[in-house]
Tab-separated table of C-alpha atoms in Angstrom:
chain	number	residue	atom	x	y	z
C	1	MET	CA	-41.979	-9.236	14.902
C	2	GLU	CA	-44.495	-7.193	12.972
C	3	LEU	CA	-45.048	-8.014	9.300
C	4	LYS	CA	-43.327	-5.930	6.650
C	5	LEU	CA	-46.037	-5.326	4.075
C	6	SER	CA	-46.086	-3.524	0.770
C	7	ARG	CA	-49.847	-3.873	0.592
C	8	PRO	CA	-52.583	-5.271	2.940
C	9	ILE	CA	-52.787	-8.984	3.732
C	10	CYS	CA	-56.025	-10.770	4.654
C	11	PHE	CA	-55.771	-13.632	7.160
C	12	PHE	CA	-58.937	-15.671	6.816
C	13	ASP	CA	-60.509	-18.898	7.936
C	14	LEU	CA	-63.590	-20.808	6.826
C	15	GLU	CA	-65.954	-23.110	8.612
C	16	THR	CA	-67.818	-25.237	6.130
C	17	THR	CA	-70.385	-28.005	5.611
C	18	GLY	CA	-67.535	-30.439	4.765
C	19	THR	CA	-64.206	-30.840	3.035
C	20	ASN	CA	-65.205	-31.334	-0.616
C	21	VAL	CA	-64.055	-28.200	-2.439
C	22	ALA	CA	-66.432	-28.758	-5.359
C	23	THR	CA	-69.641	-29.391	-3.388
C	24	ASP	CA	-69.366	-28.105	0.211
C	25	ARG	CA	-70.337	-24.594	1.322
C	26	ILE	CA	-69.162	-21.915	3.747
C	27	VAL	CA	-71.073	-21.516	7.021
C	28	GLU	CA	-68.744	-18.967	8.634
C	29	ILE	CA	-65.896	-16.764	7.381
C	30	ALA	CA	-63.605	-14.561	9.399
C	31	ILE	CA	-61.210	-12.060	7.808
C	32	LEU	CA	-58.489	-10.134	9.615
C	33	LYS	CA	-57.037	-7.480	7.276
C	34	VAL	CA	-53.624	-6.194	8.314
C	35	PHE	CA	-52.424	-2.958	6.690
C	36	PRO	CA	-48.810	-1.926	6.012
C	37	ASN	CA	-49.002	0.712	8.746
C	38	GLY	CA	-50.036	-1.969	11.293
C	39	ASN	CA	-53.739	-1.071	11.405
C	40	LYS	CA	-56.177	-3.963	11.427
C	41	GLU	CA	-59.740	-4.504	10.289
C	42	SER	CA	-61.668	-7.673	11.125
C	43	HIS	CA	-65.076	-9.093	10.234
C	44	THR	CA	-66.772	-12.422	10.954
C	45	TRP	CA	-69.893	-13.523	9.103
C	46	ARG	CA	-72.148	-16.517	9.618
C	47	VAL	CA	-73.419	-17.778	6.304
C	48	ASN	CA	-76.539	-19.671	5.265
C	49	PRO	CA	-75.065	-22.411	3.051
C	50	THR	CA	-78.494	-23.213	1.535
C	51	VAL	CA	-77.736	-26.892	2.098
C	52	PRO	CA	-77.950	-29.012	5.267
C	53	ILE	CA	-74.960	-29.076	7.623
C	54	PRO	CA	-74.114	-32.689	8.456
C	55	ALA	CA	-74.330	-33.545	12.190
C	56	ALA	CA	-70.764	-34.774	12.129
C	57	THR	CA	-69.612	-31.417	10.870
C	58	THR	CA	-71.677	-29.500	13.429
C	59	ALA	CA	-69.986	-31.582	16.116
C	60	ILE	CA	-66.626	-30.136	15.004
C	61	HIS	CA	-67.371	-26.392	14.635
C	62	GLY	CA	-70.633	-26.162	16.599
C	63	ILE	CA	-72.611	-24.455	13.858
C	64	SER	CA	-76.006	-26.010	13.144
C	65	ASP	CA	-78.686	-25.478	10.494
C	66	GLU	CA	-80.788	-23.526	12.965
C	67	MET	CA	-77.938	-21.134	13.770
C	68	VAL	CA	-77.549	-20.024	10.151
C	69	ALA	CA	-81.142	-20.269	8.954
C	70	ASN	CA	-81.626	-16.498	9.062
C	71	GLU	CA	-78.117	-15.514	8.045
C	72	PRO	CA	-77.297	-14.108	4.598
C	73	THR	CA	-76.205	-16.433	1.826
C	74	PHE	CA	-72.653	-16.257	0.484
C	75	LYS	CA	-73.923	-14.567	-2.672
C	76	GLU	CA	-75.408	-11.786	-0.504
C	77	LEU	CA	-72.158	-11.386	1.390
C	78	ALA	CA	-69.841	-11.713	-1.601
C	79	PRO	CA	-69.655	-7.965	-2.439
C	80	LYS	CA	-68.428	-7.183	1.100
C	81	ILE	CA	-65.853	-9.971	0.925
C	82	GLN	CA	-64.717	-8.818	-2.519
C	83	GLU	CA	-64.318	-5.238	-1.284
C	84	MET	CA	-62.248	-6.390	1.709
C	85	MET	CA	-59.941	-8.772	-0.182
C	86	LYS	CA	-59.583	-7.267	-3.681
C	87	ASP	CA	-56.462	-5.202	-2.981
C	88	SER	CA	-54.794	-7.654	-0.607
C	89	ASP	CA	-52.615	-10.704	-0.370
C	90	MET	CA	-53.917	-13.695	1.572
C	91	ALA	CA	-52.839	-15.881	4.484
C	92	GLY	CA	-54.364	-18.796	6.321
C	93	TYR	CA	-53.768	-22.149	7.911
C	94	ASN	CA	-53.917	-24.945	5.300
C	95	SER	CA	-55.380	-22.244	3.122
C	96	ASN	CA	-53.580	-23.184	-0.094
C	97	ARG	CA	-55.126	-26.637	-0.099
C	98	PHE	CA	-58.565	-25.930	1.305
C	99	ASP	CA	-59.715	-22.386	2.233
C	100	ILE	CA	-58.580	-20.605	-0.949
C	101	PRO	CA	-59.912	-23.307	-3.341
C	102	LEU	CA	-63.266	-23.412	-1.552
C	103	LEU	CA	-63.524	-19.617	-1.367
C	104	ALA	CA	-62.780	-19.455	-5.093
C	105	GLU	CA	-65.652	-21.874	-5.710
C	106	GLU	CA	-68.057	-19.775	-3.708
C	107	LEU	CA	-66.999	-16.637	-5.561
C	108	GLU	CA	-67.575	-18.393	-8.874
C	109	ARG	CA	-71.073	-19.444	-7.817
C	110	ALA	CA	-71.788	-15.892	-6.700
C	111	GLU	CA	-70.504	-14.623	-10.063
C	112	VAL	CA	-68.052	-12.273	-8.349
C	113	ASP	CA	-65.078	-11.131	-10.378
C	114	LEU	CA	-62.259	-11.659	-7.877
C	115	ASP	CA	-59.445	-13.833	-9.237
C	116	LEU	CA	-57.557	-15.031	-6.173
C	117	LYS	CA	-54.764	-16.325	-8.415
C	118	LYS	CA	-53.595	-12.717	-8.714
C	119	ASN	CA	-52.942	-12.492	-4.959
C	120	LEU	CA	-49.889	-13.776	-3.099
C	121	ALA	CA	-50.869	-16.541	-0.673
C	122	VAL	CA	-49.028	-17.384	2.531
C	123	ASP	CA	-49.890	-20.754	4.093
C	124	VAL	CA	-48.864	-20.663	7.742
C	125	GLN	CA	-49.472	-24.406	8.107
C	126	THR	CA	-46.899	-25.184	5.424
C	127	ILE	CA	-44.282	-23.025	7.163
C	128	PHE	CA	-45.166	-24.731	10.456
C	129	HIS	CA	-44.981	-28.228	8.986
C	130	LYS	CA	-41.684	-27.500	7.284
C	131	LYS	CA	-40.344	-26.357	10.637
C	132	GLU	CA	-42.195	-28.353	13.301
C	133	LYS	CA	-44.893	-30.552	11.685
C	134	ARG	CA	-47.882	-30.078	14.091
C	135	THR	CA	-51.491	-28.848	14.275
C	136	LEU	CA	-52.773	-25.277	14.739
C	137	GLU	CA	-53.456	-25.831	18.457
C	138	ALA	CA	-49.916	-27.196	18.898
C	139	ALA	CA	-48.496	-24.354	16.783
C	140	TYR	CA	-50.219	-21.767	18.930
C	141	LYS	CA	-48.921	-23.401	22.102
C	142	PHE	CA	-45.426	-23.924	20.639
C	143	TYR	CA	-44.905	-20.451	19.168
C	144	CYS	CA	-47.080	-18.253	21.368
C	145	ASP	CA	-47.153	-20.330	24.585
C	146	LYS	CA	-50.962	-19.953	24.724
C	147	ASP	CA	-53.819	-22.421	24.704
C	148	LEU	CA	-56.146	-22.013	21.736
C	149	ILE	CA	-59.598	-21.375	23.213
C	150	ASP	CA	-62.604	-21.927	20.897
C	151	ALA	CA	-60.641	-23.949	18.330
C	152	HIS	CA	-62.660	-24.432	15.117
C	153	SER	CA	-64.224	-21.037	15.657
C	154	ALA	CA	-63.330	-19.074	12.500
C	155	ALA	CA	-62.455	-15.891	14.431
C	156	ALA	CA	-60.273	-17.692	17.038
C	157	ASP	CA	-58.441	-19.694	14.352
C	158	THR	CA	-57.881	-16.590	12.206
C	159	ASN	CA	-56.354	-14.548	15.038
C	160	ALA	CA	-54.248	-17.541	16.202
C	161	THR	CA	-52.907	-17.939	12.639
C	162	TYR	CA	-51.906	-14.223	12.547
C	163	GLU	CA	-50.106	-14.514	15.907
C	164	VAL	CA	-48.342	-17.745	14.880
C	165	LEU	CA	-46.935	-16.202	11.688
C	166	LYS	CA	-45.518	-13.228	13.572
C	167	ALA	CA	-43.942	-15.626	16.114
C	168	GLN	CA	-42.477	-17.759	13.322
C	169	LEU	CA	-40.740	-14.670	11.948
C	170	ASP	CA	-39.298	-13.971	15.390
C	171	ARG	CA	-38.066	-17.587	15.766
C	172	TYR	CA	-36.534	-18.370	12.390
C	173	ASP	CA	-33.796	-16.147	11.076
C	174	ASP	CA	-34.005	-17.665	7.570
C	175	LEU	CA	-37.638	-16.539	7.125
C	176	GLU	CA	-37.774	-13.172	5.390
C	177	ASN	CA	-40.353	-10.679	6.597
C	178	ASP	CA	-41.720	-10.285	3.101
C	179	THR	CA	-45.080	-11.499	1.786
C	180	LYS	CA	-43.670	-12.622	-1.560
C	181	PHE	CA	-40.956	-14.721	0.133
C	182	LEU	CA	-43.467	-16.226	2.587
C	183	SER	CA	-45.880	-17.005	-0.240
C	184	GLN	CA	-43.172	-18.844	-2.169
C	185	TYR	CA	-41.896	-20.604	0.959
C	186	SER	CA	-45.357	-21.836	1.959
C	187	ALA	CA	-46.448	-22.818	-1.545
C	188	HIS	CA	-47.091	-26.399	-2.545
C	189	LYS	CA	-46.575	-27.557	-6.089
C	190	ASN	CA	-47.740	-24.876	-8.483
C	191	TYR	CA	-51.039	-25.637	-10.263
C	192	VAL	CA	-53.036	-23.738	-12.862
C	193	ASP	CA	-56.247	-24.193	-10.865
C	194	PHE	CA	-56.636	-24.207	-7.085
C	195	ALA	CA	-57.752	-27.808	-6.635
C	196	GLY	CA	-54.708	-29.285	-8.352
C	197	TYR	CA	-56.307	-30.973	-11.369
C	198	ILE	CA	-54.195	-29.015	-13.871
C	199	GLY	CA	-50.473	-28.545	-13.408
C	200	TYR	CA	-47.426	-27.481	-15.407
C	201	ASP	CA	-44.727	-29.545	-17.071
C	202	LYS	CA	-41.026	-28.567	-17.082
C	203	GLN	CA	-41.606	-26.247	-20.029
C	204	GLY	CA	-44.432	-24.433	-18.217
C	205	ARG	CA	-47.193	-25.941	-20.353
C	206	GLU	CA	-50.552	-26.969	-18.888
C	207	VAL	CA	-50.933	-30.724	-18.222
C	208	PHE	CA	-53.548	-32.863	-16.495
C	209	SER	CA	-52.399	-34.013	-13.045
C	210	PHE	CA	-55.004	-36.751	-12.526
C	211	GLY	CA	-56.706	-39.677	-14.180
C	212	LYS	CA	-55.895	-41.500	-17.412
C	213	HIS	CA	-54.370	-38.355	-18.962
C	214	ARG	CA	-52.088	-37.557	-16.034
C	215	GLY	CA	-48.984	-35.774	-17.326
C	216	THR	CA	-50.465	-35.211	-20.797
C	217	LEU	CA	-50.755	-31.765	-22.305
C	218	VAL	CA	-54.271	-30.333	-21.937
C	219	GLU	CA	-54.022	-28.981	-25.489
C	220	GLU	CA	-53.115	-32.413	-26.796
C	221	VAL	CA	-56.061	-34.080	-25.074
C	222	MET	CA	-58.492	-31.441	-26.368
C	223	GLU	CA	-57.180	-32.073	-29.890
C	224	LYS	CA	-57.326	-35.862	-29.843
C	225	GLU	CA	-60.248	-36.475	-27.482
C	226	PRO	CA	-62.680	-33.494	-27.602
C	227	GLY	CA	-65.364	-35.513	-25.801
C	228	TYR	CA	-63.171	-35.558	-22.675
C	229	PHE	CA	-63.477	-31.780	-22.382
C	230	GLY	CA	-67.279	-32.039	-22.480
C	231	TRP	CA	-67.214	-34.763	-19.836
C	232	LEU	CA	-65.054	-32.639	-17.521
C	233	LEU	CA	-67.420	-29.668	-17.767
C	234	ASN	CA	-70.435	-31.830	-16.869
C	235	ALA	CA	-68.707	-33.869	-14.119
C	236	ASP	CA	-68.416	-33.015	-10.471
C	237	PHE	CA	-65.265	-30.876	-10.725
C	238	PRO	CA	-64.724	-27.480	-9.062
C	239	LEU	CA	-66.122	-24.505	-10.947
C	240	TYR	CA	-62.763	-22.770	-10.978
C	241	THR	CA	-61.135	-25.824	-12.597
C	242	LYS	CA	-63.854	-25.755	-15.282
C	243	LYS	CA	-63.220	-22.035	-15.765
C	244	VAL	CA	-59.515	-22.682	-16.353
C	245	LEU	CA	-60.316	-25.468	-18.842
C	246	THR	CA	-62.715	-23.213	-20.723
C	247	ARG	CA	-60.080	-20.509	-20.883
C	248	LEU	CA	-57.521	-22.989	-22.288
C	249	LYS	CA	-60.076	-24.222	-24.804
C	250	LEU	CA	-60.840	-20.677	-25.987
C	251	GLN	CA	-57.159	-19.891	-26.108
C	252	LYS	CA	-56.579	-22.888	-28.372
C	253	LEU	CA	-59.415	-21.844	-30.667
C	254	ASN	CA	-58.127	-18.257	-30.861
C	255	ASN	CA	-54.633	-19.525	-31.770
C	256	LYS	CA	-56.132	-21.323	-34.761
C	257	LEU	CA	-57.741	-18.149	-36.097
């Protein structure tokens, strides 16, 4: 079953230096852009992360420091990525929890104005886990009856994810062939930021979802403990989370005027 699209959707996958959204970097990114008319555009870029790639990580995806030493940095590639993704929705495998938050961090560091929160996001892994609960290799075998060659290669994983989603639509009658439906179906708990440090209460107000102020209104903490806001901005939190906190802080100040 081909996807019914009202606008393009970008399937993408990242290979990185590690799994810490706040501190790790991209070493490879592959994007497969699918248009409503069925046309496709794909690009894969190796990226110089400007930091060492741990040997344990190289053992997983096969990308070493030497292989990316002469590649462009993410900041140099960012305009091309922005141009490709700016008018599109997004899809990936475990992308809501990892790829999108980490990509958002890299875009913040590159000072690129591309707010991924404005795009619908379909997480194929979430659909898979709700239906079958397995890995990408198993999903590819289960849905497409193919072995995933070159697993942990960004391009191979991206194309496999695209094929799996189409096969999921063929298999499950209750899945609507609509990006908005698939985005809602594959969403985890809704957060204000990507990393999940700031959530919403039942009234739709912003609350902290971690630490000693878990469940407390952000506005209330800023009012009663202003030093906590300063600590958050200087601590090792994702840049996008800090951007959200700064916006909430400015919003509170403007409301007082």
